[in-house]
Amino acid sequence: NTDSFQQAFYDKCPNIKNERYFLFLSRIDEKKGVDLLINAYNELSKENSDLPNLVIAGPLETEYAEEMVQLASSNQKIYFVGMLKDRAKWGAFYNCEAYLLPSHQENFGIAIVEAMACRKPVLITKNINIWSEIIKGEGGWIADLQEKDSLKNALSDIANQSKEELLLKGSNAFETYQNNFKIESCANKFIKTLISI
């Protein structure tokens, strides 16, 4: 049940309990756009003190991850929680306001789909191959990394959503997941394709 997931996550990140937060959960790697996310979030924090916190979950043992911790060090609303597994990972998904992955390149992005399965809206980029399904299903936001403020503007837009609007986006994300990425619907599409050959 989601309560035990919640507790497992709060055990890892007690400061976040009862706080609103955005979630980045992935490898902390240049390819994942985490530097762009931290920079956009830092800029936005200066303009909006009510911004939800930013939780960055991923292994911290690399030099690049250490650089990112440094980049975020002046912002007390950014939390690095290390790699989350099992219940703590699902707790992080279930309690976030939105899942963020501003990748430079991604074929599918399994964590995006996991977030959608938890009824969470997602912020991704046009460099992730499933962006058109997300736009069509109205389950999130798409940033264009070619445009300077696109990521910051998308973050700002999410922060300005009411609770109801976020819930609706989350429901849309879940529906998009069910229609496109759930194993049954993928299998059915595959079978239909085979039959039509």
mmCIF file with all atom_site columns, C-alpha atoms in Angstrom:
data_model
loop_
_atom_site.group_PDB
_atom_site.id
_atom_site.type_symbol
_atom_site.label_atom_id
_atom_site.label_alt_id
_atom_site.label_comp_id
_atom_site.label_asym_id
_atom_site.label_entity_id
_atom_site.label_seq_id
_atom_site.pdbx_PDB_ins_code
_atom_site.Cartn_x
_atom_site.Cartn_y
_atom_site.Cartn_z
_atom_site.occupancy
_atom_site.B_iso_or_equiv
_atom_site.pdbx_formal_charge
_atom_site.auth_seq_id
_atom_site.auth_comp_id
_atom_site.auth_asym_id
_atom_site.auth_atom_id
_atom_site.pdbx_PDB_model_num
ATOM 1   C CA . ASN A 1 1   ? 0.000  0.000  0.000   1.00 0.00 ? 1   ASN A CA 1
ATOM 2   C CA . THR A 1 2   ? 1.069  3.551  -0.681  1.00 0.00 ? 2   THR A CA 1
ATOM 3   C CA . ASP A 1 3   ? 1.440  4.447  3.024   1.00 0.00 ? 3   ASP A CA 1
ATOM 4   C CA . SER A 1 4   ? 4.401  2.107  3.443   1.00 0.00 ? 4   SER A CA 1
ATOM 5   C CA . PHE A 1 5   ? 5.907  3.507  0.216   1.00 0.00 ? 5   PHE A CA 1
ATOM 6   C CA . GLN A 1 6   ? 5.478  7.001  1.620   1.00 0.00 ? 6   GLN A CA 1
ATOM 7   C CA . GLN A 1 7   ? 7.182  6.093  4.881   1.00 0.00 ? 7   GLN A CA 1
ATOM 8   C CA . ALA A 1 8   ? 10.083 4.399  3.086   1.00 0.00 ? 8   ALA A CA 1
ATOM 9   C CA . PHE A 1 9   ? 10.644 7.568  1.073   1.00 0.00 ? 9   PHE A CA 1
ATOM 10  C CA . TYR A 1 10  ? 10.391 9.885  4.092   1.00 0.00 ? 10  TYR A CA 1
ATOM 11  C CA . ASP A 1 11  ? 12.907 7.716  5.921   1.00 0.00 ? 11  ASP A CA 1
ATOM 12  C CA . LYS A 1 12  ? 15.352 8.555  3.122   1.00 0.00 ? 12  LYS A CA 1
ATOM 13  C CA . CYS A 1 13  ? 14.400 12.213 2.946   1.00 0.00 ? 13  CYS A CA 1
ATOM 14  C CA . PRO A 1 14  ? 12.791 13.331 6.240   1.00 0.00 ? 14  PRO A CA 1
ATOM 15  C CA . ASN A 1 15  ? 12.947 17.058 5.417   1.00 0.00 ? 15  ASN A CA 1
ATOM 16  C CA . ILE A 1 16  ? 10.473 16.571 2.592   1.00 0.00 ? 16  ILE A CA 1
ATOM 17  C CA . LYS A 1 17  ? 7.694  15.185 4.800   1.00 0.00 ? 17  LYS A CA 1
ATOM 18  C CA . ASN A 1 18  ? 4.449  17.140 4.204   1.00 0.00 ? 18  ASN A CA 1
ATOM 19  C CA . GLU A 1 19  ? 6.272  19.371 1.689   1.00 0.00 ? 19  GLU A CA 1
ATOM 20  C CA . ARG A 1 20  ? 5.449  19.778 -1.980  1.00 0.00 ? 20  ARG A CA 1
ATOM 21  C CA . TYR A 1 21  ? 8.193  18.689 -4.358  1.00 0.00 ? 21  TYR A CA 1
ATOM 22  C CA . PHE A 1 22  ? 9.125  17.996 -7.959  1.00 0.00 ? 22  PHE A CA 1
ATOM 23  C CA . LEU A 1 23  ? 11.006 14.779 -8.627  1.00 0.00 ? 23  LEU A CA 1
ATOM 24  C CA . PHE A 1 24  ? 13.976 14.000 -10.858 1.00 0.00 ? 24  PHE A CA 1
ATOM 25  C CA . LEU A 1 25  ? 14.728 10.277 -10.611 1.00 0.00 ? 25  LEU A CA 1
ATOM 26  C CA . SER A 1 26  ? 17.359 8.933  -12.973 1.00 0.00 ? 26  SER A CA 1
ATOM 27  C CA . ARG A 1 27  ? 21.098 8.611  -13.416 1.00 0.00 ? 27  ARG A CA 1
ATOM 28  C CA . ILE A 1 28  ? 22.765 11.920 -12.584 1.00 0.00 ? 28  ILE A CA 1
ATOM 29  C CA . ASP A 1 29  ? 24.365 12.280 -15.951 1.00 0.00 ? 29  ASP A CA 1
ATOM 30  C CA . GLU A 1 30  ? 24.918 15.115 -18.416 1.00 0.00 ? 30  GLU A CA 1
ATOM 31  C CA . LYS A 1 31  ? 22.690 13.340 -20.935 1.00 0.00 ? 31  LYS A CA 1
ATOM 32  C CA . LYS A 1 32  ? 19.744 13.634 -18.542 1.00 0.00 ? 32  LYS A CA 1
ATOM 33  C CA . GLY A 1 33  ? 19.830 17.460 -18.512 1.00 0.00 ? 33  GLY A CA 1
ATOM 34  C CA . VAL A 1 34  ? 20.135 17.624 -14.740 1.00 0.00 ? 34  VAL A CA 1
ATOM 35  C CA . ASP A 1 35  ? 22.430 20.683 -14.945 1.00 0.00 ? 35  ASP A CA 1
ATOM 36  C CA . LEU A 1 36  ? 19.808 22.505 -17.036 1.00 0.00 ? 36  LEU A CA 1
ATOM 37  C CA . LEU A 1 37  ? 17.150 21.546 -14.524 1.00 0.00 ? 37  LEU A CA 1
ATOM 38  C CA . ILE A 1 38  ? 19.150 22.832 -11.542 1.00 0.00 ? 38  ILE A CA 1
ATOM 39  C CA . ASN A 1 39  ? 19.972 26.094 -13.337 1.00 0.00 ? 39  ASN A CA 1
ATOM 40  C CA . ALA A 1 40  ? 16.352 26.672 -14.387 1.00 0.00 ? 40  ALA A CA 1
ATOM 41  C CA . TYR A 1 41  ? 15.115 25.806 -10.895 1.00 0.00 ? 41  TYR A CA 1
ATOM 42  C CA . ASN A 1 42  ? 17.697 28.126 -9.268  1.00 0.00 ? 42  ASN A CA 1
ATOM 43  C CA . GLU A 1 43  ? 16.607 31.012 -11.495 1.00 0.00 ? 43  GLU A CA 1
ATOM 44  C CA . LEU A 1 44  ? 12.956 30.367 -10.791 1.00 0.00 ? 44  LEU A CA 1
ATOM 45  C CA . SER A 1 45  ? 13.574 30.126 -7.027  1.00 0.00 ? 45  SER A CA 1
ATOM 46  C CA . LYS A 1 46  ? 14.775 33.734 -7.060  1.00 0.00 ? 46  LYS A CA 1
ATOM 47  C CA . GLU A 1 47  ? 11.463 34.835 -8.586  1.00 0.00 ? 47  GLU A CA 1
ATOM 48  C CA . ASN A 1 48  ? 9.147  32.504 -6.705  1.00 0.00 ? 48  ASN A CA 1
ATOM 49  C CA . SER A 1 49  ? 9.789  31.650 -3.065  1.00 0.00 ? 49  SER A CA 1
ATOM 50  C CA . ASP A 1 50  ? 6.729  29.342 -2.987  1.00 0.00 ? 50  ASP A CA 1
ATOM 51  C CA . LEU A 1 51  ? 8.240  26.974 -5.498  1.00 0.00 ? 51  LEU A CA 1
ATOM 52  C CA . PRO A 1 52  ? 7.864  23.294 -4.526  1.00 0.00 ? 52  PRO A CA 1
ATOM 53  C CA . ASN A 1 53  ? 11.149 21.664 -3.477  1.00 0.00 ? 53  ASN A CA 1
ATOM 54  C CA . LEU A 1 54  ? 13.226 19.733 -5.979  1.00 0.00 ? 54  LEU A CA 1
ATOM 55  C CA . VAL A 1 55  ? 14.203 16.176 -5.083  1.00 0.00 ? 55  VAL A CA 1
ATOM 56  C CA . ILE A 1 56  ? 17.018 14.712 -7.170  1.00 0.00 ? 56  ILE A CA 1
ATOM 57  C CA . ALA A 1 57  ? 17.230 10.935 -6.822  1.00 0.00 ? 57  ALA A CA 1
ATOM 58  C CA . GLY A 1 58  ? 20.097 9.046  -8.413  1.00 0.00 ? 58  GLY A CA 1
ATOM 59  C CA . PRO A 1 59  ? 23.520 7.603  -7.580  1.00 0.00 ? 59  PRO A CA 1
ATOM 60  C CA . LEU A 1 60  ? 25.897 10.234 -6.185  1.00 0.00 ? 60  LEU A CA 1
ATOM 61  C CA . GLU A 1 61  ? 29.201 8.383  -6.582  1.00 0.00 ? 61  GLU A CA 1
ATOM 62  C CA . THR A 1 62  ? 30.386 10.086 -9.765  1.00 0.00 ? 62  THR A CA 1
ATOM 63  C CA . GLU A 1 63  ? 32.391 13.233 -10.289 1.00 0.00 ? 63  GLU A CA 1
ATOM 64  C CA . TYR A 1 64  ? 29.547 14.674 -12.352 1.00 0.00 ? 64  TYR A CA 1
ATOM 65  C CA . ALA A 1 65  ? 27.043 14.050 -9.535  1.00 0.00 ? 65  ALA A CA 1
ATOM 66  C CA . GLU A 1 66  ? 29.382 15.860 -7.133  1.00 0.00 ? 66  GLU A CA 1
ATOM 67  C CA . GLU A 1 67  ? 29.488 18.812 -9.544  1.00 0.00 ? 67  GLU A CA 1
ATOM 68  C CA . MET A 1 68  ? 25.691 18.874 -9.569  1.00 0.00 ? 68  MET A CA 1
ATOM 69  C CA . VAL A 1 69  ? 25.548 18.872 -5.759  1.00 0.00 ? 69  VAL A CA 1
ATOM 70  C CA . GLN A 1 70  ? 27.925 21.835 -5.901  1.00 0.00 ? 70  GLN A CA 1
ATOM 71  C CA . LEU A 1 71  ? 25.775 23.595 -8.521  1.00 0.00 ? 71  LEU A CA 1
ATOM 72  C CA . ALA A 1 72  ? 22.739 23.234 -6.259  1.00 0.00 ? 72  ALA A CA 1
ATOM 73  C CA . SER A 1 73  ? 24.515 23.992 -2.995  1.00 0.00 ? 73  SER A CA 1
ATOM 74  C CA . SER A 1 74  ? 23.283 27.573 -2.670  1.00 0.00 ? 74  SER A CA 1
ATOM 75  C CA . ASN A 1 75  ? 19.643 26.480 -2.924  1.00 0.00 ? 75  ASN A CA 1
ATOM 76  C CA . GLN A 1 76  ? 18.159 25.020 0.249   1.00 0.00 ? 76  GLN A CA 1
ATOM 77  C CA . LYS A 1 77  ? 15.115 23.717 -1.612  1.00 0.00 ? 77  LYS A CA 1
ATOM 78  C CA . ILE A 1 78  ? 17.111 21.160 -3.621  1.00 0.00 ? 78  ILE A CA 1
ATOM 79  C CA . TYR A 1 79  ? 17.592 17.752 -2.008  1.00 0.00 ? 79  TYR A CA 1
ATOM 80  C CA . PHE A 1 80  ? 19.888 15.004 -3.258  1.00 0.00 ? 80  PHE A CA 1
ATOM 81  C CA . VAL A 1 81  ? 18.662 11.705 -1.827  1.00 0.00 ? 81  VAL A CA 1
ATOM 82  C CA . GLY A 1 82  ? 20.950 9.218  -3.589  1.00 0.00 ? 82  GLY A CA 1
ATOM 83  C CA . MET A 1 83  ? 19.604 6.220  -5.427  1.00 0.00 ? 83  MET A CA 1
ATOM 84  C CA . LEU A 1 84  ? 16.079 5.167  -4.423  1.00 0.00 ? 84  LEU A CA 1
ATOM 85  C CA . LYS A 1 85  ? 14.943 1.584  -4.759  1.00 0.00 ? 85  LYS A CA 1
ATOM 86  C CA . ASP A 1 86  ? 11.813 -0.466 -4.166  1.00 0.00 ? 86  ASP A CA 1
ATOM 87  C CA . ARG A 1 87  ? 9.337  1.122  -1.755  1.00 0.00 ? 87  ARG A CA 1
ATOM 88  C CA . ALA A 1 88  ? 11.274 4.376  -1.335  1.00 0.00 ? 88  ALA A CA 1
ATOM 89  C CA . LYS A 1 89  ? 11.310 4.826  -5.122  1.00 0.00 ? 89  LYS A CA 1
ATOM 90  C CA . TRP A 1 90  ? 7.546  4.318  -5.409  1.00 0.00 ? 90  TRP A CA 1
ATOM 91  C CA . GLY A 1 91  ? 6.988  6.586  -2.416  1.00 0.00 ? 91  GLY A CA 1
ATOM 92  C CA . ALA A 1 92  ? 8.952  9.316  -4.200  1.00 0.00 ? 92  ALA A CA 1
ATOM 93  C CA . PHE A 1 93  ? 6.762  8.919  -7.302  1.00 0.00 ? 93  PHE A CA 1
ATOM 94  C CA . TYR A 1 94  ? 3.435  8.783  -5.464  1.00 0.00 ? 94  TYR A CA 1
ATOM 95  C CA . ASN A 1 95  ? 4.068  11.922 -3.421  1.00 0.00 ? 95  ASN A CA 1
ATOM 96  C CA . CYS A 1 96  ? 5.600  14.256 -5.992  1.00 0.00 ? 96  CYS A CA 1
ATOM 97  C CA . GLU A 1 97  ? 3.693  17.017 -7.790  1.00 0.00 ? 97  GLU A CA 1
ATOM 98  C CA . ALA A 1 98  ? 5.326  16.213 -11.111 1.00 0.00 ? 98  ALA A CA 1
ATOM 99  C CA . TYR A 1 99  ? 8.136  14.108 -12.517 1.00 0.00 ? 99  TYR A CA 1
ATOM 100 C CA . LEU A 1 100 ? 10.884 15.933 -14.444 1.00 0.00 ? 100 LEU A CA 1
ATOM 101 C CA . LEU A 1 101 ? 13.346 14.481 -16.952 1.00 0.00 ? 101 LEU A CA 1
ATOM 102 C CA . PRO A 1 102 ? 14.800 17.119 -19.306 1.00 0.00 ? 102 PRO A CA 1
ATOM 103 C CA . SER A 1 103 ? 16.962 14.636 -21.240 1.00 0.00 ? 103 SER A CA 1
ATOM 104 C CA . HIS A 1 104 ? 19.099 15.451 -24.264 1.00 0.00 ? 104 HIS A CA 1
ATOM 105 C CA . GLN A 1 105 ? 18.338 12.018 -25.672 1.00 0.00 ? 105 GLN A CA 1
ATOM 106 C CA . GLU A 1 106 ? 16.160 9.140  -24.538 1.00 0.00 ? 106 GLU A CA 1
ATOM 107 C CA . ASN A 1 107 ? 14.498 6.372  -26.513 1.00 0.00 ? 107 ASN A CA 1
ATOM 108 C CA . PHE A 1 108 ? 11.737 5.574  -24.100 1.00 0.00 ? 108 PHE A CA 1
ATOM 109 C CA . GLY A 1 109 ? 12.455 6.550  -20.506 1.00 0.00 ? 109 GLY A CA 1
ATOM 110 C CA . ILE A 1 110 ? 11.065 3.827  -18.252 1.00 0.00 ? 110 ILE A CA 1
ATOM 111 C CA . ALA A 1 111 ? 10.913 6.138  -15.199 1.00 0.00 ? 111 ALA A CA 1
ATOM 112 C CA . ILE A 1 112 ? 8.650  8.525  -17.140 1.00 0.00 ? 112 ILE A CA 1
ATOM 113 C CA . VAL A 1 113 ? 6.184  5.720  -17.695 1.00 0.00 ? 113 VAL A CA 1
ATOM 114 C CA . GLU A 1 114 ? 6.478  4.647  -14.039 1.00 0.00 ? 114 GLU A CA 1
ATOM 115 C CA . ALA A 1 115 ? 5.581  8.185  -12.964 1.00 0.00 ? 115 ALA A CA 1
ATOM 116 C CA . MET A 1 116 ? 2.585  8.185  -15.327 1.00 0.00 ? 116 MET A CA 1
ATOM 117 C CA . ALA A 1 117 ? 1.478  4.832  -13.887 1.00 0.00 ? 117 ALA A CA 1
ATOM 118 C CA . CYS A 1 118 ? 1.463  6.595  -10.476 1.00 0.00 ? 118 CYS A CA 1
ATOM 119 C CA . ARG A 1 119 ? -0.878 9.272  -11.920 1.00 0.00 ? 119 ARG A CA 1
ATOM 120 C CA . LYS A 1 120 ? 1.790  11.956 -12.051 1.00 0.00 ? 120 LYS A CA 1
ATOM 121 C CA . PRO A 1 121 ? 2.144  14.554 -14.804 1.00 0.00 ? 121 PRO A CA 1
ATOM 122 C CA . VAL A 1 122 ? 5.567  14.651 -16.428 1.00 0.00 ? 122 VAL A CA 1
ATOM 123 C CA . LEU A 1 123 ? 7.889  17.299 -17.815 1.00 0.00 ? 123 LEU A CA 1
ATOM 124 C CA . ILE A 1 124 ? 10.106 15.936 -20.555 1.00 0.00 ? 124 ILE A CA 1
ATOM 125 C CA . THR A 1 125 ? 11.757 17.213 -23.735 1.00 0.00 ? 125 THR A CA 1
ATOM 126 C CA . LYS A 1 126 ? 11.294 16.714 -27.450 1.00 0.00 ? 126 LYS A CA 1
ATOM 127 C CA . ASN A 1 127 ? 14.447 14.578 -27.334 1.00 0.00 ? 127 ASN A CA 1
ATOM 128 C CA . ILE A 1 128 ? 12.507 11.775 -25.659 1.00 0.00 ? 128 ILE A CA 1
ATOM 129 C CA . ASN A 1 129 ? 10.721 9.595  -28.173 1.00 0.00 ? 129 ASN A CA 1
ATOM 130 C CA . ILE A 1 130 ? 7.387  9.426  -26.351 1.00 0.00 ? 130 ILE A CA 1
ATOM 131 C CA . TRP A 1 131 ? 6.804  13.189 -26.180 1.00 0.00 ? 131 TRP A CA 1
ATOM 132 C CA . SER A 1 132 ? 4.048  13.231 -28.825 1.00 0.00 ? 132 SER A CA 1
ATOM 133 C CA . GLU A 1 133 ? 1.931  10.686 -26.911 1.00 0.00 ? 133 GLU A CA 1
ATOM 134 C CA . ILE A 1 134 ? 2.241  12.814 -23.793 1.00 0.00 ? 134 ILE A CA 1
ATOM 135 C CA . ILE A 1 135 ? 1.203  15.981 -25.614 1.00 0.00 ? 135 ILE A CA 1
ATOM 136 C CA . LYS A 1 136 ? -1.708 14.192 -27.278 1.00 0.00 ? 136 LYS A CA 1
ATOM 137 C CA . GLY A 1 137 ? -2.881 12.758 -23.969 1.00 0.00 ? 137 GLY A CA 1
ATOM 138 C CA . GLU A 1 138 ? -2.375 16.110 -22.159 1.00 0.00 ? 138 GLU A CA 1
ATOM 139 C CA . GLY A 1 139 ? -0.376 14.329 -19.468 1.00 0.00 ? 139 GLY A CA 1
ATOM 140 C CA . GLY A 1 140 ? 2.438  16.804 -19.073 1.00 0.00 ? 140 GLY A CA 1
ATOM 141 C CA . TRP A 1 141 ? 4.742  19.478 -20.424 1.00 0.00 ? 141 TRP A CA 1
ATOM 142 C CA . ILE A 1 142 ? 7.331  19.350 -23.180 1.00 0.00 ? 142 ILE A CA 1
ATOM 143 C CA . ALA A 1 143 ? 10.389 21.606 -23.010 1.00 0.00 ? 143 ALA A CA 1
ATOM 144 C CA . ASP A 1 144 ? 12.432 22.439 -26.066 1.00 0.00 ? 144 ASP A CA 1
ATOM 145 C CA . LEU A 1 145 ? 16.080 22.544 -25.034 1.00 0.00 ? 145 LEU A CA 1
ATOM 146 C CA . GLN A 1 146 ? 16.910 24.608 -28.133 1.00 0.00 ? 146 GLN A CA 1
ATOM 147 C CA . GLU A 1 147 ? 14.950 27.496 -26.640 1.00 0.00 ? 147 GLU A CA 1
ATOM 148 C CA . LYS A 1 148 ? 16.670 29.331 -23.827 1.00 0.00 ? 148 LYS A CA 1
ATOM 149 C CA . ASP A 1 149 ? 13.853 29.673 -21.280 1.00 0.00 ? 149 ASP A CA 1
ATOM 150 C CA . SER A 1 150 ? 11.659 26.772 -22.327 1.00 0.00 ? 150 SER A CA 1
ATOM 151 C CA . LEU A 1 151 ? 12.546 24.579 -19.347 1.00 0.00 ? 151 LEU A CA 1
ATOM 152 C CA . LYS A 1 152 ? 12.215 27.427 -16.851 1.00 0.00 ? 152 LYS A CA 1
ATOM 153 C CA . ASN A 1 153 ? 8.850  28.447 -18.337 1.00 0.00 ? 153 ASN A CA 1
ATOM 154 C CA . ALA A 1 154 ? 7.558  24.867 -18.153 1.00 0.00 ? 154 ALA A CA 1
ATOM 155 C CA . LEU A 1 155 ? 8.648  24.621 -14.502 1.00 0.00 ? 155 LEU A CA 1
ATOM 156 C CA . SER A 1 156 ? 6.967  27.923 -13.770 1.00 0.00 ? 156 SER A CA 1
ATOM 157 C CA . ASP A 1 157 ? 3.787  26.683 -15.420 1.00 0.00 ? 157 ASP A CA 1
ATOM 158 C CA . ILE A 1 158 ? 3.752  23.513 -13.284 1.00 0.00 ? 158 ILE A CA 1
ATOM 159 C CA . ALA A 1 159 ? 4.363  25.552 -10.123 1.00 0.00 ? 159 ALA A CA 1
ATOM 160 C CA . ASN A 1 160 ? 1.370  27.763 -10.968 1.00 0.00 ? 160 ASN A CA 1
ATOM 161 C CA . GLN A 1 161 ? -1.064 24.885 -11.436 1.00 0.00 ? 161 GLN A CA 1
ATOM 162 C CA . SER A 1 162 ? -3.751 24.406 -8.813  1.00 0.00 ? 162 SER A CA 1
ATOM 163 C CA . LYS A 1 163 ? -4.011 21.091 -7.001  1.00 0.00 ? 163 LYS A CA 1
ATOM 164 C CA . GLU A 1 164 ? -7.041 20.211 -9.158  1.00 0.00 ? 164 GLU A CA 1
ATOM 165 C CA . GLU A 1 165 ? -5.195 21.022 -12.387 1.00 0.00 ? 165 GLU A CA 1
ATOM 166 C CA . LEU A 1 166 ? -2.261 18.835 -11.356 1.00 0.00 ? 166 LEU A CA 1
ATOM 167 C CA . LEU A 1 167 ? -4.617 15.980 -10.469 1.00 0.00 ? 167 LEU A CA 1
ATOM 168 C CA . LEU A 1 168 ? -6.299 16.286 -13.861 1.00 0.00 ? 168 LEU A CA 1
ATOM 169 C CA . LYS A 1 169 ? -2.945 16.273 -15.669 1.00 0.00 ? 169 LYS A CA 1
ATOM 170 C CA . GLY A 1 170 ? -1.966 13.267 -13.548 1.00 0.00 ? 170 GLY A CA 1
ATOM 171 C CA . SER A 1 171 ? -5.158 11.425 -14.553 1.00 0.00 ? 171 SER A CA 1
ATOM 172 C CA . ASN A 1 172 ? -4.435 12.236 -18.190 1.00 0.00 ? 172 ASN A CA 1
ATOM 173 C CA . ALA A 1 173 ? -0.909 10.893 -17.748 1.00 0.00 ? 173 ALA A CA 1
ATOM 174 C CA . PHE A 1 174 ? -2.311 7.676  -16.271 1.00 0.00 ? 174 PHE A CA 1
ATOM 175 C CA . GLU A 1 175 ? -4.755 7.306  -19.158 1.00 0.00 ? 175 GLU A CA 1
ATOM 176 C CA . THR A 1 176 ? -1.952 7.904  -21.651 1.00 0.00 ? 176 THR A CA 1
ATOM 177 C CA . TYR A 1 177 ? 0.071  5.231  -19.889 1.00 0.00 ? 177 TYR A CA 1
ATOM 178 C CA . GLN A 1 178 ? -2.827 2.777  -20.055 1.00 0.00 ? 178 GLN A CA 1
ATOM 179 C CA . ASN A 1 179 ? -3.541 3.477  -23.720 1.00 0.00 ? 179 ASN A CA 1
ATOM 180 C CA . ASN A 1 180 ? 0.040  3.458  -24.942 1.00 0.00 ? 180 ASN A CA 1
ATOM 181 C CA . PHE A 1 181 ? 2.553  1.907  -22.599 1.00 0.00 ? 181 PHE A CA 1
ATOM 182 C CA . LYS A 1 182 ? 0.828  -0.692 -20.466 1.00 0.00 ? 182 LYS A CA 1
ATOM 183 C CA . ILE A 1 183 ? 2.110  -4.105 -21.450 1.00 0.00 ? 183 ILE A CA 1
ATOM 184 C CA . GLU A 1 184 ? -1.318 -5.280 -22.679 1.00 0.00 ? 184 GLU A CA 1
ATOM 185 C CA . SER A 1 185 ? -1.869 -2.311 -24.978 1.00 0.00 ? 185 SER A CA 1
ATOM 186 C CA . CYS A 1 186 ? 1.667  -2.654 -26.356 1.00 0.00 ? 186 CYS A CA 1
ATOM 187 C CA . ALA A 1 187 ? 1.067  -6.362 -26.975 1.00 0.00 ? 187 ALA A CA 1
ATOM 188 C CA . ASN A 1 188 ? -2.276 -5.680 -28.678 1.00 0.00 ? 188 ASN A CA 1
ATOM 189 C CA . LYS A 1 189 ? -0.730 -3.082 -30.984 1.00 0.00 ? 189 LYS A CA 1
ATOM 190 C CA . PHE A 1 190 ? 2.055  -5.496 -31.831 1.00 0.00 ? 190 PHE A CA 1
ATOM 191 C CA . ILE A 1 191 ? -0.413 -8.286 -32.636 1.00 0.00 ? 191 ILE A CA 1
ATOM 192 C CA . LYS A 1 192 ? -2.529 -5.954 -34.808 1.00 0.00 ? 192 LYS A CA 1
ATOM 193 C CA . THR A 1 193 ? 0.607  -4.925 -36.688 1.00 0.00 ? 193 THR A CA 1
ATOM 194 C CA . LEU A 1 194 ? 1.580  -8.558 -37.252 1.00 0.00 ? 194 LEU A CA 1
ATOM 195 C CA . ILE A 1 195 ? -1.906 -9.430 -38.492 1.00 0.00 ? 195 ILE A CA 1
ATOM 196 C CA . SER A 1 196 ? -1.876 -6.533 -40.947 1.00 0.00 ? 196 SER A CA 1
ATOM 197 C CA . ILE A 1 197 ? 1.460  -7.522 -42.532 1.00 0.00 ? 197 ILE A CA 1
#
